[in-house]
CSV table of C-alpha atoms in Angstrom, one decimal:
chain,number,residue,atom,x,y,z
A,1055,SER,CA,-14.7,4.2,-8.7
A,1056,TYR,CA,-12.3,1.5,-9.8
A,1057,VAL,CA,-12.9,-1.9,-8.1
A,1058,LEU,CA,-10.4,-4.7,-7.7
A,1059,THR,CA,-11.8,-8.8,-7.7
A,1060,GLN,CA,-9.7,-11.4,-5.4
A,1061,PRO,CA,-10.7,-15.0,-4.5
A,1062,PRO,CA,-10.5,-14.5,-0.7
A,1063,SER,CA,-8.3,-18.0,-0.5
A,1064,VAL,CA,-6.2,-19.9,-2.2
A,1065,SER,CA,-5.0,-23.4,-1.3
A,1066,VAL,CA,-1.8,-25.3,-2.4
A,1067,ALA,CA,-0.1,-28.0,-1.6
A,1068,PRO,CA,4.3,-26.9,-1.1
A,1069,GLY,CA,6.1,-27.4,-4.5
A,1070,GLN,CA,3.2,-26.8,-6.7
A,1071,THR,CA,1.8,-23.6,-8.1
A,1072,ALA,CA,-0.8,-20.8,-7.3
A,1073,ARG,CA,-2.3,-18.3,-9.1
A,1074,ILE,CA,-4.2,-15.6,-7.7
A,1075,THR,CA,-6.2,-13.5,-9.8
A,1076,CYS,CA,-6.9,-10.0,-10.0
A,1077,GLY,CA,-10.1,-8.6,-11.9
A,1078,GLY,CA,-11.1,-5.2,-12.9
A,1079,ASN,CA,-12.2,-3.2,-15.9
A,1080,ASN,CA,-10.3,-3.8,-18.6
A,1081,ILE,CA,-7.2,-3.9,-15.9
A,1082,GLY,CA,-5.3,-4.8,-19.0
A,1083,SER,CA,-5.1,-1.1,-20.1
A,1084,LYS,CA,-3.5,-0.5,-16.8
A,1085,SER,CA,-0.5,-1.4,-14.0
A,1086,VAL,CA,-1.3,-4.0,-11.8
A,1087,HIS,CA,1.4,-4.3,-8.8
A,1088,TRP,CA,1.5,-7.1,-6.0
A,1089,TYR,CA,2.2,-7.1,-2.4
A,1090,GLN,CA,3.0,-9.8,0.4
A,1091,GLN,CA,2.1,-9.5,4.0
A,1092,LYS,CA,2.9,-11.5,6.3
A,1093,PRO,CA,0.9,-11.4,9.7
A,1094,GLY,CA,2.1,-8.9,11.4
A,1095,GLN,CA,4.0,-7.1,9.2
A,1096,ALA,CA,4.0,-4.4,6.7
A,1097,PRO,CA,3.1,-5.2,2.9
A,1098,VAL,CA,5.8,-6.0,0.6
A,1099,LEU,CA,6.2,-5.0,-3.3
A,1100,VAL,CA,7.1,-8.6,-5.2
A,1101,VAL,CA,5.7,-8.0,-8.6
A,1102,TYR,CA,5.1,-4.2,-10.6
A,1103,ASP,CA,4.7,-3.0,-13.6
A,1104,ASP,CA,2.3,-6.3,-14.4
A,1105,SER,CA,5.0,-9.2,-14.0
A,1106,ASP,CA,8.9,-7.3,-12.9
A,1107,ARG,CA,10.5,-8.3,-9.5
A,1108,PRO,CA,12.3,-6.3,-7.9
A,1109,SER,CA,15.6,-6.9,-6.5
A,1110,GLY,CA,15.4,-9.7,-3.5
A,1111,ILE,CA,12.6,-11.3,-4.6
A,1112,PRO,CA,12.9,-14.6,-5.8
A,1113,GLU,CA,11.8,-15.8,-10.0
A,1114,ARG,CA,9.2,-18.0,-8.6
A,1115,PHE,CA,6.9,-15.0,-8.7
A,1116,SER,CA,6.2,-14.0,-11.5
A,1117,GLY,CA,3.2,-11.7,-13.2
A,1118,SER,CA,0.7,-11.2,-16.1
A,1119,ASN,CA,-2.0,-8.7,-17.7
A,1120,SER,CA,-4.7,-9.5,-19.8
A,1121,GLY,CA,-8.4,-8.1,-20.5
A,1122,ASN,CA,-9.7,-7.9,-17.7
A,1123,THR,CA,-8.0,-10.3,-15.5
A,1124,ALA,CA,-4.3,-9.8,-13.5
A,1125,THR,CA,-2.7,-13.1,-12.3
A,1126,LEU,CA,0.2,-13.0,-9.4
A,1127,THR,CA,1.9,-16.7,-10.4
A,1128,ILE,CA,4.1,-18.5,-7.2
A,1129,SER,CA,5.5,-21.2,-9.2
A,1130,ARG,CA,7.3,-24.6,-6.8
A,1131,VAL,CA,5.9,-22.6,-3.3
A,1132,GLU,CA,7.1,-23.1,-0.2
A,1133,ALA,CA,5.7,-22.5,2.8
A,1134,GLY,CA,7.3,-18.9,3.4
A,1135,ASP,CA,5.1,-17.4,1.0
A,1136,GLU,CA,2.4,-18.2,3.5
A,1137,ALA,CA,0.8,-15.4,3.6
A,1138,ASP,CA,-2.1,-12.3,2.3
A,1139,TYR,CA,-1.3,-10.8,-1.2
A,1140,TYR,CA,-3.3,-8.1,-2.6
A,1141,CYS,CA,-3.4,-6.4,-6.1
A,1142,GLN,CA,-2.9,-2.5,-6.8
A,1143,VAL,CA,-3.4,-0.1,-9.4
A,1144,TRP,CA,-3.6,3.7,-9.7
A,1145,ASP,CA,-6.7,4.6,-11.0
A,1146,SER,CA,-6.0,7.6,-13.2
A,1147,SER,CA,-10.3,9.1,-13.6
A,1148,SER,CA,-9.8,9.9,-10.5
A,1149,ASP,CA,-6.0,10.0,-9.5
A,1150,HIS,CA,-6.5,7.7,-7.1
A,1151,TYR,CA,-4.8,4.8,-6.1
A,1152,VAL,CA,-6.6,1.2,-5.9
A,1153,PHE,CA,-6.1,-2.0,-3.5
A,1154,GLY,CA,-7.2,-5.6,-4.8
A,1155,THR,CA,-9.4,-7.0,-1.9
A,1156,GLY,CA,-6.8,-10.1,-0.4
A,1157,THR,CA,-5.9,-13.2,-1.1
A,1158,LYS,CA,-4.6,-15.2,1.5
A,1159,VAL,CA,-2.8,-18.0,0.6
A,1160,THR,CA,-2.4,-21.3,2.4
A,1161,VAL,CA,0.4,-23.8,2.0
A,1162,LEU,CA,-1.5,-26.8,2.8
B,827,GLN,CA,19.1,1.4,2.8
B,828,VAL,CA,16.1,3.0,1.8
B,829,GLN,CA,14.2,3.3,5.2
B,830,LEU,CA,10.8,4.4,7.1
B,831,VAL,CA,10.4,4.9,10.4
B,832,GLN,CA,7.1,5.6,12.2
B,833,SER,CA,6.2,7.1,15.3
B,834,GLY,CA,4.5,4.3,18.5
B,835,ALA,CA,1.1,3.2,18.5
B,836,GLU,CA,-1.8,5.8,19.8
B,837,VAL,CA,-4.8,5.7,22.0
B,838,LYS,CA,-7.6,8.5,21.0
B,839,LYS,CA,-11.3,8.7,22.4
B,840,PRO,CA,-13.5,9.2,19.5
B,841,GLY,CA,-14.1,12.6,18.2
B,842,ALA,CA,-10.2,13.5,19.0
B,843,SER,CA,-7.7,13.5,16.3
B,844,VAL,CA,-4.1,11.5,16.0
B,845,LYS,CA,-1.2,12.5,14.1
B,846,VAL,CA,0.8,10.1,13.0
B,847,SER,CA,4.9,10.1,11.8
B,848,CYS,CA,7.1,8.8,9.7
B,849,LYS,CA,10.8,9.7,9.2
B,850,ALA,CA,12.7,8.7,6.2
B,851,SER,CA,15.9,8.5,5.5
B,852,GLY,CA,18.3,6.7,3.0
B,853,TYR,CA,17.6,8.5,-0.3
B,854,THR,CA,16.3,12.2,-1.0
B,855,PHE,CA,13.0,13.2,1.0
B,856,THR,CA,12.1,16.2,-1.4
B,857,GLY,CA,12.7,13.4,-4.5
B,858,TYR,CA,9.4,12.0,-3.9
B,859,TYR,CA,6.0,11.3,-3.0
B,860,MET,CA,4.9,10.3,0.2
B,861,HIS,CA,1.2,7.8,0.3
B,862,TRP,CA,-0.7,6.7,3.8
B,863,VAL,CA,-2.5,3.6,3.5
B,864,ARG,CA,-4.5,1.9,6.5
B,865,GLN,CA,-5.8,-1.5,7.1
B,866,ALA,CA,-8.5,-2.2,9.6
B,867,PRO,CA,-8.2,-5.5,11.5
B,868,GLY,CA,-8.8,-8.5,9.7
B,869,GLN,CA,-9.3,-6.2,7.1
B,870,GLY,CA,-7.5,-5.5,3.1
B,871,LEU,CA,-5.7,-2.3,2.0
B,872,GLU,CA,-7.4,0.7,2.3
B,873,TRP,CA,-5.5,3.9,0.4
B,874,MET,CA,-5.3,7.7,1.7
B,875,GLY,CA,-3.7,10.0,0.1
B,876,TRP,CA,-0.3,11.3,-0.8
B,877,ILE,CA,1.8,14.7,-0.5
B,878,ASN,CA,4.4,15.4,-2.6
B,879,PRO,CA,7.4,16.4,0.3
B,880,ASN,CA,9.3,19.2,-2.6
B,881,SER,CA,5.8,21.1,-2.5
B,882,GLY,CA,3.2,20.3,0.1
B,883,GLY,CA,0.7,19.8,-2.4
B,884,THR,CA,-1.4,16.9,-1.8
B,885,ASN,CA,-4.5,14.4,-3.3
B,886,TYR,CA,-6.9,12.4,-0.8
B,887,ALA,CA,-9.2,10.0,-0.8
B,888,GLN,CA,-12.9,11.3,-1.2
B,889,LYS,CA,-13.6,8.9,1.1
B,890,PHE,CA,-10.8,11.0,4.3
B,891,GLN,CA,-11.5,14.5,2.6
B,892,GLY,CA,-12.4,16.8,5.1
B,893,ARG,CA,-10.9,14.7,7.9
B,894,VAL,CA,-7.5,14.0,6.3
B,895,THR,CA,-4.4,16.3,6.9
B,896,MET,CA,-0.7,15.6,5.4
B,897,THR,CA,2.4,17.5,5.9
B,898,ARG,CA,5.8,17.3,6.0
B,899,ASP,CA,9.3,18.6,7.6
B,900,THR,CA,11.6,18.8,5.1
B,901,SER,CA,14.0,20.1,7.9
B,902,ILE,CA,14.1,16.1,9.6
B,903,SER,CA,12.8,13.9,6.2
B,904,THR,CA,9.6,13.9,7.7
B,905,ALA,CA,6.5,12.3,6.8
B,906,TYR,CA,2.8,13.1,8.8
B,907,MET,CA,-1.1,12.4,8.6
B,908,GLU,CA,-3.2,13.7,11.2
B,909,LEU,CA,-6.5,12.4,10.9
B,910,SER,CA,-9.3,14.2,13.0
B,911,ARG,CA,-12.6,13.3,14.8
B,912,LEU,CA,-11.5,10.2,15.0
B,913,ARG,CA,-14.8,6.7,15.1
B,914,SER,CA,-14.5,4.1,16.6
B,915,ASP,CA,-14.3,2.5,12.8
B,916,ASP,CA,-10.8,4.3,12.5
B,917,THR,CA,-9.2,2.0,14.5
B,918,ALA,CA,-6.4,0.9,12.2
B,919,VAL,CA,-2.9,0.2,11.7
B,920,TYR,CA,-1.6,3.2,9.9
B,921,TYR,CA,1.2,2.8,7.2
B,922,CYS,CA,3.3,5.1,5.2
B,923,ALA,CA,4.8,4.4,1.8
B,924,ARG,CA,7.2,5.9,-0.9
B,925,GLY,CA,5.4,6.0,-4.0
B,926,ALA,CA,7.1,7.2,-7.6
B,927,ASP,CA,9.8,9.2,-8.3
B,928,ILE,CA,8.3,13.7,-8.9
B,929,LEU,CA,10.4,14.3,-11.5
B,930,THR,CA,9.7,10.9,-13.5
B,931,ALA,CA,6.4,9.9,-11.7
B,932,GLY,CA,6.1,7.2,-14.3
B,933,THR,CA,5.7,4.9,-11.1
B,934,ASN,CA,2.3,3.9,-9.2
B,935,TRP,CA,3.1,1.6,-6.9
B,936,PHE,CA,4.2,1.2,-3.4
B,937,ASP,CA,8.4,0.2,-2.4
B,938,PRO,CA,9.1,0.2,0.4
B,939,TRP,CA,6.6,0.3,3.7
B,940,GLY,CA,6.9,1.7,6.9
B,941,GLN,CA,6.5,-0.4,9.8
B,942,GLY,CA,2.6,0.6,10.7
B,943,THR,CA,1.7,2.7,13.7
B,944,LEU,CA,-1.3,1.0,15.3
B,945,VAL,CA,-4.5,3.5,16.2
B,946,THR,CA,-6.9,2.7,18.8
B,947,VAL,CA,-10.1,4.4,19.1
B,948,SER,CA,-12.2,3.7,21.6
B,949,SER,CA,-13.9,4.9,24.9
């Protein structure tokens, strides 16, 4: 089955840029989606189709995808961005959906 | 606005079954796939499967084949996920999440999500 690997944690100072990677075999050929999950809350979609943002999501959230790595970038990080972030793809070979292992973003 | 509201927390004994509901509002229930995702305490997200509310067709993750049943009642815009032969490692928060438009099926993300239902399996 398809595997998505994320770093367990990323730490960033307020105002700086956080980059969260999502590694998978030839992930660049798939559409990658990203979710933010704050403690005790349901996940929220923040980026879809590699780099598009749903309405209401700040422009500070952006994404890219190429080769074997997709990246979620959070610019000008704020304290409210502290959360767990998950990448997700659809695996066409199995018609199953796969989540990454998750990354905890800590704002210093 | 599009909203998914799930049933309340459950406590079950090992070997029992649990049925979680997810009531949709703000959109045409039969027009979008409904997915179920679970999250064990302190762990990541795990996709369980989807149901096509229009046809009733389902697609389950291999891990849950034979133990999970997803159904729907279109008259009340509600989807259900039933998990049988519960074990302690089924203790988790279970989420429903809206998926792709059934007609276009061109999207494969989840938005929005229900608030989650905690299922605790304990003797």
